[in-house]
Amino acid sequence: FGSIAIAATALTLSSCGDKERKGEASDETAVLRFSAIPDENTTGQAARFKPVADYLAKALDVKVEFVPSATYGASVEKFENGDIHLAWFGGVSGEQARQAVEGAEALAAGKKDLAFKSYFVANVATGLTRSEEFPTAIANMTFTYGSSGSTSGCVMPSHFIMEKTGKTPMEFFQKKPIGFSGAHDKTALQVQDGTFQAGVLSYGKYESMVKEGTIDPAKCVVVWETPPFADYNFTAHPALEKSFGEGFVAKLQKALLDCKDPAALKALGRDELVKVTNETFIPVAKVMEKVKFD
Amino acid sequence: MSILSVRDVSQNFGATSALSDVALDISAGEQVAVIGASGCGKTTLLRLLGLQTLPSSGQLAALGFDLSSPSRKGLREVRSRIGMLPQDLGLVPNLRVVQNVVLGRSGKRNVLGTVRDLLWPSRVEREKIFKILDRMGVAGKMYDRTDSLSGGQQQRVALARTLYQGAEVLLADEPLSSVDPARARDVLELMTGLSAEQGITLVVSLHQVALAREFFPRIIGLKKGKVLFDGKPTDEEISTLYDL
Amino acid sequence: MSILSVRDVSQNFGATSALSDVALDISAGEQVAVIGASGCGKTTLLRLLGLQTLPSSGQLAALGFDLSSPSRKGLREVRSRIGMLPQDLGLVPNLRVVQNVVLGRSGKRNVLGTVRDLLWPSRVEREKIFKILDRMGVAGKMYDRTDSLSGGQQQRVALARTLYQGAEVLLADEPLSSVDPARARDVLELMTGLSAEQGITLVVSLHQVALAREFFPRIIGLKKGKVLFDGKPTDEEISTLYDL
Amino acid sequence: MWLGRRWLVVALGVVFFLCVARLGADFVTHTPGSDPWASTIRFFSGAISPSLVDQNSSLPADADPFLSRLGDDLLRTIRYALIATSLAIPGGLLLGFFASEQWWPRNGAQVLFQLIRWPVRISLSLMRSVHELIWAIFFLSAFGDAPFSACLALALPFTGTLAKVFSELMDEQNRSPRDVITAAGGSGAQGFVATIFPMALPDMVSYSLYRFECALRSSAVLGFIGVETIGLSINRSFENGFYGEVWTALYVLIATVILIEGLGHMTRQRMMAGKARTRSSGLSESELRKAAPRDLFLRVNGVTWMVVIFMAFSIGEPLVTPMVEGQRSERLSRFLTKLTPDPIAPEKSLANWDERKEAWSEGSDQFVPWLADLWEHPGQEALINTLAMSVAAIIVAACLAILLIPWGIRTLANRNPLGLAMSRSFLPGVMGSLIRGFFVLTRAVPEYLYAFLLVGLMGPSAWPLVLALALHNVGILGRLWTEVVENQRRIIPSTILEVGGGRLQSYVAALLPMSLNRFILFFFYRWESCVREATVLGMLGVSSLGYYISIQQNFREYDDILFYTLLGAGLVVAGDLLSDFLRHRLRGENS
Ligand SMILES: Nc1ncnc2c1ncn2[C@@H]1O[C@H](COP(=O)(O)OP(=O)(O)OP(=O)(O)O)[C@@H](O)[C@H]1O
Ligand SMILES: Nc1ncnc2c1ncn2[C@@H]1O[C@H](COP(=O)(O)OP(=O)(O)OP(=O)(O)O)[C@@H](O)[C@H]1O
Ligand SMILES: [Mg+2]
Ligand SMILES: [Mg+2]
């Protein structure tokens, strides 16, 4: 009861403060707060997304503020609470956000996000090579995912494992424990170092690491490529219409689709944005219900 | 009228019997010395008289308060009228001397009062404490940290705290052990003087038989947890008291 | 040959001067009592003799070791030959009596030896400790927790620890303060007897002038940090020593 | 304690082997083709060449440079840590008071007071063990993503910890002065305020400063709410493999930690030793009073902290952002729905009480099977594994720390140990600094970092996680334990030195037994945080509470998280009982 008592006091104290401010809140000019999941190149997240904020501010003539999010969950949580009104989500987190907020809409995605894929990789010492068939041999190897909330690093690959083998990942992999490296590049490095014999990560990250030279494609071999699925997307909160006026979401969508600003596009790591709807992500939603890890 | 009464009291610690079947009556204003070999139960007896522990068996009453009574109402009030100087002094080492002494009054204060006393003692109180410390010969240390005092000085500070309490009954457990002979006489004179003046009941345990005889009309001899004599002991009694 | 030598030593604590310009020489096998009013500097002097603190000024040497020498090599070895019974006893309250006593030997052990002594003292050691405790009259408490003992019992345990050390020099700070008169005589007889037998140097501070006179051929009187007399004091000297 | 308490050591050994049996004894599990040193070398190469500029190439050219961002993060972290700790300390004192038994009147109706003490203690356990994530979401719901939510989310569990540790420190104090007060008719509360509190103060100040340090390091809660802290910065750089950046931030963090520790040390030293009078005094009371020794350092220090805390509250970004009325209740209602177990959760997340009641009456028959299911799989197994891993980790940490601290204790590791003159060798001093440096390093480096490196070195199994937890905790236990020993009075241990014993001997024979109870207190406290440590325990798919919490976190199954959290809380409460029992026994009481 101690905790409850404290929390209750804190609440009453602050709600007193609220009533005083009630009038003020609506007077203030509304700010469009947006956020993004921390997927890759996460240092200086605010700096990275500033060009996007700047672009939107200019295109829509509103104040735009980027709010950093420390975890995938945090960004969804804030979206649900209406602390942010627009977010650059992954496939899974976007779907979660839309399920949590009635009327939330997926607006735009990168062109490549509509046909995103993951690479199953293996250490060269396993002797596996690239094949069209799902590599069932990895069942007897140590295996690592990225973050368990990542669409391409965990959820979709698990879906394909279930589809191809009819077993859940926990049943399929014989060598325990399964790893959750936390990030795509960690997965690649751990497989290259042989800490784990095999793993799965976003194809984009793998290719950029090969290009930078941090990964040697001869040591960390791609053994299988998943079928395409939809991933990253901009999702908007219905509250936008309330604070910025009717039709604002449509304006926002248009601004995103029309974006030619190179700095903003570079921040997103996309060449152009294309239109998507909530329906685009129905397959992901179905997968989310299936995939379980216990 | 008996102000402290002990009926068939025993006190055991596990297998050790510290007191067995002790019966005593002490009337108001009496001056009693408790003597006996080390380990005979003096401390245990004084702690019982101070209503600090329940005896293993027997009846105990002080200032009309019966400790074994089911209700403990009024216990604090009774305790505030009994001053106790424990053998290990019970001083807070990292407080100043004046702060330790002021705590003697805590039975007459509430919590806020105690905090005030500790942080901002009133001028009246400070002067009163100074006077008592002066009589104890440690006034010069009034604002020093208690643990920087010598053994005998600390003992006198503890005694000062007990005197400051202004109790009707004064229980002192070997208050002279680390005090030099001249000071020991001073202290005893002070205590018996106060007792005579204000009718304070005095129960003091000590090892100096000569001093006990000189200052106390009534001497209780404890031997292995039993009362050997009670009154004015003969030399013989004294020697049976101490030989093993 | 002087085994403990103190030359013009002063010791200050902030503004308090606990000892000023004390000069002393104590030869091997001597039996010395240190007396003086409470707060006169007895503890300070004994701590200096035990090489425990550096004096504020002056020169100090014990068993040929000069504490102010630049290298302190051999200090531990010298300390192990000096037994010290501090006024506040320094017993570890939650160890057993036997464990506290065995620690007297730690100067002659390494760490592993100390751990072994604590956990599995050898039979020989246990028997030796039992004998010493027996002479102190607390053998029955050998396996009790030290803090369950009475004040005087604890004091004797501490003395047993010091005797168990088997040192050449024995410094005891008021070892009799909580001990009854009969035991006090016993203890002093034991100490002076050992000293005479084994040539142990004895420096004991105490408040019982009569006992000091009876047992110690040499008595040092300290007053306000200065040596008032050194030798066999007259009654007059004693009374100037204690009156303030 | 030594002779009769050998069973304690034996018990620890047995428990450890039970853990090994549970987790499997294959400590190293390499597969062909593995290069165990690769990740370690990559990581430590960053130590030699810390980065002063951004390693992230995707940042725009005009972005705030790395160092300035790091500086901002540091200041922000300090600010919120100050606010959180200054909120937690008063709460900790108050609740700690009720959780201790030192204020009870003796011979009083003890049962009645137990009835106060245990509910308080159990709710404290809940405050501590409820997962950070749940606090974060709760405060996010209640106050929005304003910094104040972060501070509260930090302050609440801190209050629980502070209260627990405060109460136990108070329970460990010498009771004789308190008994004097109660014997003089004072109340238990007075005895507490006047004797126990001042005596415990040095220990409590030490611990509060340590809490402040924890607040600086703790990034999880603050990060979740969106406050960018230095811990989050390390985490981010590490995720991206920018090891140069990681080390720069680590160096900054370590420097800050050392600074705080130095300050704490000076404060404690002054509080322990007191100050001798420098002026000789006159004879009257007022002259004495004027000449009374006063420690300027302590006063200035106290005032400075006050000022700094005030500044933390008043300067910088506003702490709370206004919220429209009604919004808060909506958010809290959603939070409640999230925590409600699936079968009895209402359809809509914004349900009113009637709808909740209806959902409950409809689903209540499903509720028990739901619980039973979760318990059957995976709750039971996760609980046992978590227990095994956390216990193994804390035992390893404790063994290491107990061997290292005697060389690190400031009061021993110098030329005048415990104030006694000893050999003039500079070795102990150097050794002391090295050991304490090691402690700072091990606790400043976050445990997930160790876990990652160790998984590389040892291959995937539960053991790298256990060792990572152990390593991090060596630093923490090392610090807490050395300070316990430093806060002991010197008279007793110095007798060992007086008879010619060495520093180590006085540690083994006096300081260790005297401090044992407080050691046990901190041992259990750290064990508790191992149980809670989801970030690390979730890193591999070892069936443990941490793993399921981190999985469900991503699937947003908060009702499941609550279930796992409560299982953990059960462990914590059990640990509390055990700690209490042990310490009573060792204190020589039989309750
Ligand atoms: N808490 C305790 N646990 C076990 N035994 C105890 C405890 N307290 C006292 N005793 C034992 O009870 C006996 C009487 O102790 P007490 O302290 O009353 O003696 P005393 O007459 O005051 O002795 P001294 O003159 O040495 O202070 C002793 O044998 C002591 O060891
Ligand atoms: N650490 C200290 N700080 C300040 N003053 C001190 C300290 N230690 C001792 N003193 C002072 O030095 C003086 C001498 O103290 P010392 O302990 O030597 O007296 P003593 O002769 O042993 O007295 P007693 O018979 O009461 O034990 C006293 O006035 C004491 O207050
Ligand atoms: Mg006694
Ligand atoms: Mg002394």
PDB file of C-alpha atoms and ligand atoms in Angstrom, chain C residues 43 87 173-174, ligand 4:
ATOM      1  CA  THR C  43      45.226   6.472  28.565  1.00  0.00           C
ATOM      2  CA  GLN C  87      40.317   0.922  28.649  1.00  0.00           C
ATOM      3  CA  ASP C 173      44.598   0.653  31.215  1.00  0.00           C
ATOM      4  CA  GLU C 174      42.401   0.466  34.289  1.00  0.00           C
TER       5      GLU C 174
HETATM    6 MG    MG E   4      41.656   6.562  30.408  1.00  0.00          MG
END
